Short mmCIF file of C-alpha atoms in Angstrom, two decimals:
data_model
loop_
_atom_site.label_atom_id
_atom_site.label_comp_id
_atom_site.label_asym_id
_atom_site.label_seq_id
_atom_site.Cartn_x
_atom_site.Cartn_y
_atom_site.Cartn_z
CA MET A 146 -43.28 -4.10 -22.38
CA SER A 147 -46.77 -2.86 -21.92
CA ALA A 148 -48.98 -1.15 -24.49
CA LEU A 149 -48.19 2.19 -22.85
CA ALA A 150 -44.48 1.70 -23.42
CA TYR A 151 -45.04 0.74 -27.07
CA ALA A 152 -47.23 3.81 -27.53
CA LEU A 153 -44.53 6.01 -25.93
CA VAL A 154 -41.79 4.55 -28.18
CA ALA A 155 -44.02 5.11 -31.23
CA PHE A 156 -44.67 8.70 -30.12
CA VAL A 157 -40.97 9.42 -29.58
CA LEU A 158 -40.04 7.90 -32.95
CA ALA A 159 -42.79 9.85 -34.76
CA THR A 160 -41.77 13.18 -33.16
CA ALA A 161 -38.06 12.50 -33.85
CA ILE A 162 -38.79 11.83 -37.52
CA ALA A 163 -41.07 14.86 -37.67
CA THR A 164 -38.29 17.01 -36.13
CA ALA A 165 -35.98 15.98 -38.93
CA LEU A 166 -38.53 16.36 -41.72
CA PHE A 167 -40.52 19.54 -40.96
CA ARG A 168 -39.37 22.42 -43.16
CA ASP A 169 -40.71 25.22 -40.95
CA VAL A 170 -38.29 25.94 -38.11
CA LEU A 171 -41.05 26.87 -35.63
CA SER A 172 -42.81 23.55 -36.24
CA THR A 173 -39.49 21.75 -35.78
CA ILE A 174 -38.95 23.39 -32.38
CA VAL A 175 -42.48 22.60 -31.16
CA VAL A 176 -42.21 18.98 -32.29
CA PHE A 177 -38.75 18.74 -30.69
CA GLY A 178 -40.25 19.90 -27.38
CA ALA A 179 -42.89 17.18 -27.69
CA TYR A 180 -40.10 14.68 -28.37
CA SER A 181 -38.28 15.71 -25.19
CA LEU A 182 -41.49 15.36 -23.17
CA GLY A 183 -42.06 11.86 -24.61
CA MET A 184 -38.49 10.91 -23.75
CA ALA A 185 -38.99 12.23 -20.20
CA ILE A 186 -42.09 9.99 -19.74
CA LEU A 187 -40.20 7.08 -21.28
CA TYR A 188 -37.32 7.55 -18.81
CA THR A 189 -39.84 7.52 -15.97
CA TYR A 190 -41.25 4.29 -17.35
CA LEU A 191 -37.72 2.85 -17.42
CA LEU A 192 -37.38 3.76 -13.70
CA ALA A 193 -34.86 6.61 -14.25
CA PRO A 194 -36.74 9.50 -12.61
CA ASP A 195 -33.59 11.61 -12.13
CA VAL A 196 -32.87 11.54 -15.86
CA ALA A 197 -36.57 12.11 -16.64
CA MET A 198 -36.64 15.27 -14.50
CA THR A 199 -33.53 16.65 -16.21
CA GLU A 200 -34.97 15.88 -19.63
CA ALA A 201 -38.31 17.49 -18.80
CA ALA A 202 -36.78 20.63 -17.31
CA ILE A 203 -33.79 21.16 -19.62
CA GLY A 204 -34.81 19.33 -22.79
CA ALA A 205 -38.48 20.16 -23.01
CA GLY A 206 -38.42 23.43 -21.08
CA VAL A 207 -35.24 25.48 -21.28
CA THR A 208 -34.02 24.31 -24.72
CA THR A 209 -37.42 24.94 -26.33
CA VAL A 210 -37.64 28.40 -24.80
CA LEU A 211 -34.09 29.35 -25.88
CA LEU A 212 -34.67 28.05 -29.42
CA LEU A 213 -37.96 29.94 -29.64
CA LEU A 214 -36.24 33.15 -28.48
CA THR A 215 -33.55 32.64 -31.10
CA ILE A 216 -35.86 32.15 -34.08
CA ALA A 217 -38.08 35.01 -32.90
CA ARG A 218 -35.13 37.28 -33.81
CA THR A 219 -35.00 35.94 -37.36
CA THR A 220 -37.32 36.38 -40.28
CA ARG A 221 -39.64 33.47 -40.95
CA PRO A 222 -40.01 32.58 -44.64
CA SER A 223 -43.44 31.35 -45.63
CA PRO A 224 -42.96 27.61 -46.10
CA ASP A 225 -43.40 26.52 -49.69
CA GLN A 226 -43.92 22.93 -48.62
CA LEU A 227 -44.63 21.11 -45.35
CA PHE A 228 -41.71 18.65 -45.32
CA GLU A 229 -38.09 18.69 -46.36
CA ARG A 230 -37.26 16.89 -49.58
CA LEU A 231 -35.85 13.46 -48.79
CA ASP A 232 -32.20 12.90 -49.61
CA VAL A 233 -32.28 9.36 -51.03
CA PRO A 234 -28.64 8.34 -50.30
CA ALA A 235 -29.01 9.57 -46.70
CA VAL A 236 -32.29 7.65 -46.28
CA VAL A 237 -30.66 4.49 -47.67
CA ALA A 238 -27.65 4.87 -45.32
CA VAL A 239 -29.78 5.52 -42.23
CA GLY A 240 -32.18 2.70 -43.23
CA ALA A 241 -29.28 0.24 -43.57
CA PHE A 242 -27.93 1.30 -40.19
CA LEU A 243 -31.36 0.85 -38.56
CA LEU A 244 -31.79 -2.55 -40.25
CA VAL A 245 -28.45 -3.81 -38.88
CA ALA A 246 -29.13 -2.30 -35.44
CA GLY A 247 -32.64 -3.77 -35.28
CA THR A 248 -31.86 -7.27 -36.60
CA GLN A 249 -28.30 -7.87 -35.32
CA VAL A 250 -27.60 -5.63 -32.30
CA LEU A 251 -30.98 -5.35 -30.57
CA PRO A 252 -31.60 -9.11 -30.08
CA GLU A 253 -28.18 -9.39 -28.38
CA MET A 254 -28.99 -6.78 -25.75
CA TRP A 255 -30.21 -7.61 -22.25
CA ALA A 256 -33.90 -7.18 -21.52
CA VAL A 257 -34.93 -4.06 -19.59
CA GLY A 258 -34.80 -4.87 -15.85
CA ASP A 259 -33.12 -8.25 -16.29
CA PRO A 260 -31.54 -8.99 -12.87
CA THR A 261 -28.74 -11.02 -14.50
CA ALA A 262 -27.67 -8.20 -16.80
CA PRO A 263 -24.04 -7.29 -16.06
CA VAL A 264 -24.87 -3.64 -15.64
CA TRP A 265 -27.01 -4.54 -12.64
CA SER A 266 -25.50 -7.74 -11.22
CA ASN A 267 -21.77 -6.94 -11.16
CA ALA A 268 -20.58 -6.85 -7.57
CA GLU A 269 -17.80 -4.29 -8.08
CA VAL A 270 -19.79 -1.33 -9.32
CA SER A 271 -23.64 -1.33 -9.40
CA GLN A 272 -24.19 -3.63 -6.49
CA TYR A 273 -21.46 -1.94 -4.45
CA TYR A 274 -23.23 1.42 -4.75
CA ILE A 275 -26.66 -0.10 -4.05
CA GLN A 276 -25.45 -1.93 -0.93
CA ASN A 277 -23.08 0.67 0.54
CA THR A 278 -24.43 4.08 -0.47
CA TYR A 279 -26.53 4.61 2.64
CA ALA A 280 -23.82 3.44 5.02
CA ASP A 281 -21.19 5.60 3.30
CA THR A 282 -23.12 8.83 2.64
CA HIS A 283 -26.46 8.60 4.56
CA ALA A 284 -28.26 9.54 1.31
CA GLN A 285 -31.17 7.34 0.27
CA ASN A 286 -31.01 8.45 -3.38
CA ALA A 287 -28.03 6.55 -4.77
CA VAL A 288 -27.95 8.70 -7.91
CA THR A 289 -27.44 11.91 -5.92
CA ALA A 290 -24.93 10.16 -3.70
CA VAL A 291 -22.87 9.03 -6.72
CA LEU A 292 -23.01 12.50 -8.27
CA ALA A 293 -22.36 14.58 -5.19
CA ALA A 294 -20.28 12.28 -2.97
CA TYR A 295 -18.53 9.42 -4.82
CA ARG A 296 -17.99 11.50 -7.95
CA GLY A 297 -18.01 14.89 -6.23
CA PHE A 298 -14.90 16.09 -8.00
CA ASP A 299 -16.45 15.36 -11.42
CA THR A 300 -19.58 17.27 -10.39
CA PHE A 301 -17.38 20.15 -9.28
CA GLY A 302 -15.86 20.19 -12.76
CA GLU A 303 -19.32 20.10 -14.37
CA ALA A 304 -20.57 22.95 -12.22
CA VAL A 305 -17.58 25.07 -13.18
CA VAL A 306 -18.15 24.15 -16.86
CA VAL A 307 -21.75 25.39 -16.58
CA PHE A 308 -20.48 28.57 -14.98
CA ALA A 309 -17.83 29.01 -17.69
CA ALA A 310 -20.43 28.36 -20.41
CA GLY A 311 -22.62 31.14 -19.01
CA VAL A 312 -19.66 33.53 -19.00
CA ALA A 313 -18.67 32.45 -22.51
CA VAL A 314 -22.17 33.10 -23.89
CA LEU A 315 -22.05 36.65 -22.48
CA LEU A 316 -18.62 37.16 -24.07
CA VAL A 317 -19.86 35.90 -27.45
CA LEU A 318 -22.96 38.14 -27.24
CA LYS A 319 -20.62 41.03 -26.29
CA ARG A 320 -22.53 41.88 -23.12
CA GLU A 321 -20.56 42.86 -20.08
CA VAL A 322 -23.25 42.26 -17.46
CA PHE A 323 -25.41 39.24 -16.79
CA VAL A 324 -28.71 40.88 -17.82
CA MET B 211 -41.86 37.42 -37.84
CA ALA B 212 -43.39 40.27 -39.78
CA ASP B 213 -44.08 42.32 -36.63
CA ASP B 214 -41.57 44.66 -35.03
CA VAL B 215 -39.25 42.70 -32.79
CA ALA B 216 -39.99 44.91 -29.80
CA ASP B 217 -43.63 43.78 -29.92
CA THR B 218 -42.89 40.08 -29.35
CA TYR B 219 -44.51 40.24 -25.92
CA THR B 220 -48.29 39.81 -26.03
CA GLU B 221 -50.27 40.52 -22.90
CA SER B 222 -52.51 37.48 -22.63
CA GLN B 223 -55.00 37.03 -19.78
CA VAL B 224 -54.98 33.27 -20.29
CA ILE B 225 -51.19 32.92 -20.03
CA MET B 226 -50.93 35.34 -17.06
CA THR B 227 -53.68 33.53 -15.11
CA ALA B 228 -52.23 30.10 -15.91
CA VAL B 229 -48.73 31.16 -14.83
CA LYS B 230 -50.11 32.79 -11.67
CA VAL B 231 -51.69 29.43 -10.73
CA ILE B 232 -48.81 27.18 -11.77
CA ALA B 233 -45.76 29.25 -10.66
CA PRO B 234 -46.10 28.70 -6.87
CA PHE B 235 -46.32 24.94 -7.45
CA THR B 236 -43.32 24.73 -9.79
CA LEU B 237 -41.28 26.93 -7.44
CA THR B 238 -42.20 24.74 -4.46
CA TYR B 239 -41.50 21.59 -6.46
CA GLY B 240 -38.11 22.89 -7.53
CA MET B 241 -37.20 23.86 -3.98
CA PHE B 242 -38.40 20.47 -2.66
CA MET B 243 -36.38 18.66 -5.33
CA THR B 244 -33.27 20.63 -4.40
CA LEU B 245 -33.62 20.36 -0.61
CA HIS B 246 -34.81 16.74 -0.59
CA GLY B 247 -32.61 15.52 -3.47
CA ALA B 248 -30.53 13.23 -1.26
CA ASP B 249 -33.50 11.07 -0.31
CA THR B 250 -35.91 11.31 -3.28
CA PRO B 251 -35.37 11.48 -7.03
CA GLY B 252 -34.00 14.81 -8.11
CA GLY B 253 -31.20 16.91 -6.76
CA GLY B 254 -29.54 20.26 -7.13
CA PHE B 255 -29.33 20.18 -10.92
CA GLN B 256 -32.95 19.29 -11.60
CA GLY B 257 -34.31 21.46 -8.80
CA GLY B 258 -32.23 24.44 -9.86
CA ALA B 259 -33.40 24.02 -13.45
CA ILE B 260 -37.06 23.99 -12.37
CA VAL B 261 -36.60 27.09 -10.20
CA GLY B 262 -34.96 28.77 -13.17
CA VAL B 263 -37.79 27.69 -15.50
CA THR B 264 -40.27 29.27 -13.07
CA ILE B 265 -38.59 32.64 -13.66
CA LEU B 266 -38.70 32.00 -17.41
CA MET B 267 -42.48 31.35 -17.16
CA LEU B 268 -42.96 34.61 -15.25
CA ALA B 269 -40.94 36.48 -17.88
CA PHE B 270 -42.99 34.98 -20.69
CA ALA B 271 -46.30 35.85 -19.03
CA PHE B 272 -45.56 39.31 -17.63
CA GLY B 273 -42.92 40.59 -20.04
CA ILE B 274 -39.20 40.00 -20.16
CA GLU B 275 -38.18 43.61 -19.41
CA PRO B 276 -40.11 43.99 -16.09
CA THR B 277 -38.74 40.60 -14.94
CA ARG B 278 -35.24 41.76 -15.79
CA ARG B 279 -35.68 44.96 -13.78
CA TRP B 280 -37.06 42.86 -10.87
CA LEU B 281 -34.11 40.40 -10.93
CA ARG B 282 -31.21 42.81 -10.92
CA ASN B 283 -27.86 41.99 -12.45
CA SER B 284 -26.15 41.85 -9.07
CA VAL B 285 -28.64 39.19 -7.85
CA LEU B 286 -27.86 36.84 -10.75
CA VAL B 287 -24.12 37.47 -10.54
CA SER B 288 -24.06 36.67 -6.82
CA LEU B 289 -26.25 33.56 -7.44
CA VAL B 290 -23.90 32.02 -9.99
CA THR B 291 -20.53 33.05 -8.53
CA GLY B 292 -21.85 32.33 -5.02
CA GLY B 293 -22.62 28.76 -6.12
CA VAL B 294 -19.07 28.25 -7.39
CA VAL B 295 -17.66 29.80 -4.20
CA VAL B 296 -19.78 27.55 -1.93
CA PHE B 297 -18.85 24.43 -3.89
CA THR B 298 -15.14 25.32 -3.83
CA GLY B 299 -15.34 26.36 -0.17
CA VAL B 300 -16.83 23.02 0.94
CA GLY B 301 -14.16 21.19 -1.04
CA LEU B 302 -11.34 23.25 0.43
CA ALA B 303 -12.82 23.00 3.96
CA THR B 304 -12.48 19.21 3.87
CA ILE B 305 -8.87 19.61 2.79
CA ALA B 306 -8.33 22.08 5.66
CA LEU B 307 -9.72 19.43 8.03
CA GLY B 308 -7.08 17.00 6.81
CA GLY B 309 -9.05 15.01 4.25
CA ASN B 310 -9.32 14.91 0.46
CA PHE B 311 -11.28 17.33 -1.75
CA LEU B 312 -15.01 16.91 -0.88
CA GLU B 313 -14.36 14.13 1.67
CA TYR B 314 -17.49 14.99 3.65
CA ASP B 315 -16.85 12.62 6.54
CA ARG B 316 -14.13 15.02 7.77
CA PHE B 317 -16.92 17.43 8.86
CA SER B 318 -17.73 15.02 11.71
CA GLU B 319 -14.50 16.26 13.39
CA ILE B 320 -16.15 19.64 13.93
CA GLY B 321 -19.52 18.18 14.90
CA ILE B 322 -21.28 18.30 11.53
CA ALA B 323 -22.67 15.08 10.02
CA GLY B 324 -21.02 14.28 6.71
CA LYS B 325 -24.38 14.32 4.94
CA TRP B 326 -24.66 18.10 5.42
CA GLY B 327 -21.56 18.61 3.32
CA MET B 328 -23.29 16.87 0.41
CA GLU B 329 -26.45 18.88 1.01
CA ALA B 330 -24.41 22.07 1.02
CA ILE B 331 -22.91 21.52 -2.40
CA GLU B 332 -26.28 20.37 -3.84
CA VAL B 333 -28.32 23.26 -2.41
CA GLY B 334 -25.74 26.01 -2.14
CA GLY B 335 -23.55 25.00 -5.09
CA VAL B 336 -25.11 23.12 -8.02
CA SER B 337 -28.67 24.44 -7.77
CA LEU B 338 -27.58 28.10 -7.51
CA ILE B 339 -25.22 27.75 -10.49
CA VAL B 340 -27.81 25.97 -12.67
CA SER B 341 -30.74 28.26 -11.89
CA GLY B 342 -28.56 31.37 -12.25
CA VAL B 343 -27.11 30.28 -15.60
CA VAL B 344 -30.55 29.23 -16.98
CA ILE B 345 -32.01 32.66 -16.13
CA THR B 346 -28.87 34.40 -17.38
CA LEU B 347 -28.91 32.62 -20.74
CA PHE B 348 -32.59 33.46 -21.15
CA PHE B 349 -32.06 37.16 -20.45
CA ALA B 350 -28.91 37.28 -22.61
CA MET B 351 -30.79 35.72 -25.55
CA ALA B 352 -33.79 38.00 -25.03
CA ALA B 353 -31.70 41.13 -24.75
CA GLY B 354 -32.25 42.13 -28.37
CA PHE B 355 -36.00 42.51 -27.90
CA THR B 356 -35.83 45.89 -26.23
CA ALA B 357 -34.70 49.25 -27.46
CA GLU B 358 -32.85 49.77 -24.16
CA ARG B 359 -29.43 49.54 -25.73
CA GLY B 360 -30.39 51.63 -28.75
CA PRO B 361 -30.42 50.50 -32.36
CA THR B 362 -27.51 48.25 -33.21
CA ALA B 363 -26.22 46.97 -36.53
CA THR B 364 -28.32 43.84 -36.26
CA ASP B 365 -31.46 45.85 -35.48
CA ALA B 366 -30.86 47.91 -38.63
CA ASP B 367 -30.41 44.74 -40.68
CA ARG B 368 -33.64 43.34 -39.31
CA GLY B 369 -35.48 46.56 -40.06
CA GLY B 370 -34.39 46.25 -43.68
CA ASP B 371 -35.84 42.77 -43.91
CA ASP B 372 -39.32 43.68 -42.69
#
């Protein structure tokens, strides 16, 4: 990994911890938006531009705006301190989890971009899509082809779920029209 | 927020100018991502989200209420339900042509390349649903900021807090 990637990972970790620790809700939302933006750049670095675009538009954009709108309707108590008090048992539990994950799980994982990693090299799934997508669907972007053609029925279900979620929000907010 | 809730909007020359400059580019980028999603990174979901975010930016810069009057209720309703109808219609059309649900290759029997079926559900289905729901959620969440619906119980509670 390059220095840029290490800097990005450090930025994402720092903003994630800050999101958990800031006591003021407005600060939390702003830092969470920065976290999403860092994740979007990290996804681009990991050659997943489709995921990065979703993260940048939905995670950093829409979620931040909706959260800001929500807290704008509440009262904002003047923060008595900058950070939340640390819950020692929770910190010990999370620390132990991170220790096991970092020392035992992480070394066993395949390197990023390793051509022999099973997720890339297996002939039945990944390589099938990479080799046959254009012939099957005439789409050069295999991600879109998987979403819209090979897994079109799943995407249909997701689209209807998004539609149903929009209707459900209006029902919960007791509004009969869309605006 | 110590201020009255109705005064959340602040007319800012900086934000308005910035949005005026940026909005055409984000709208074009969102449209490109939607229409060109089959061949470049992106697709209906991402493109629709960016088109929706463009409307959110306009609402933030020029006031939520004028944007709501500009984008009428019927427009958003037809966007979202139209997306579901297009998606379902394409799926059922392939069944009508003797194939499975969303089996695009069946369109070649009536002289349409199968790729256009996929483009139709990306452009006319997913992106319309996503952009419509994003704008809808935003307006639904922002609805309490105006006195349009008259004082409600929550407004009275908030007034007591201030």
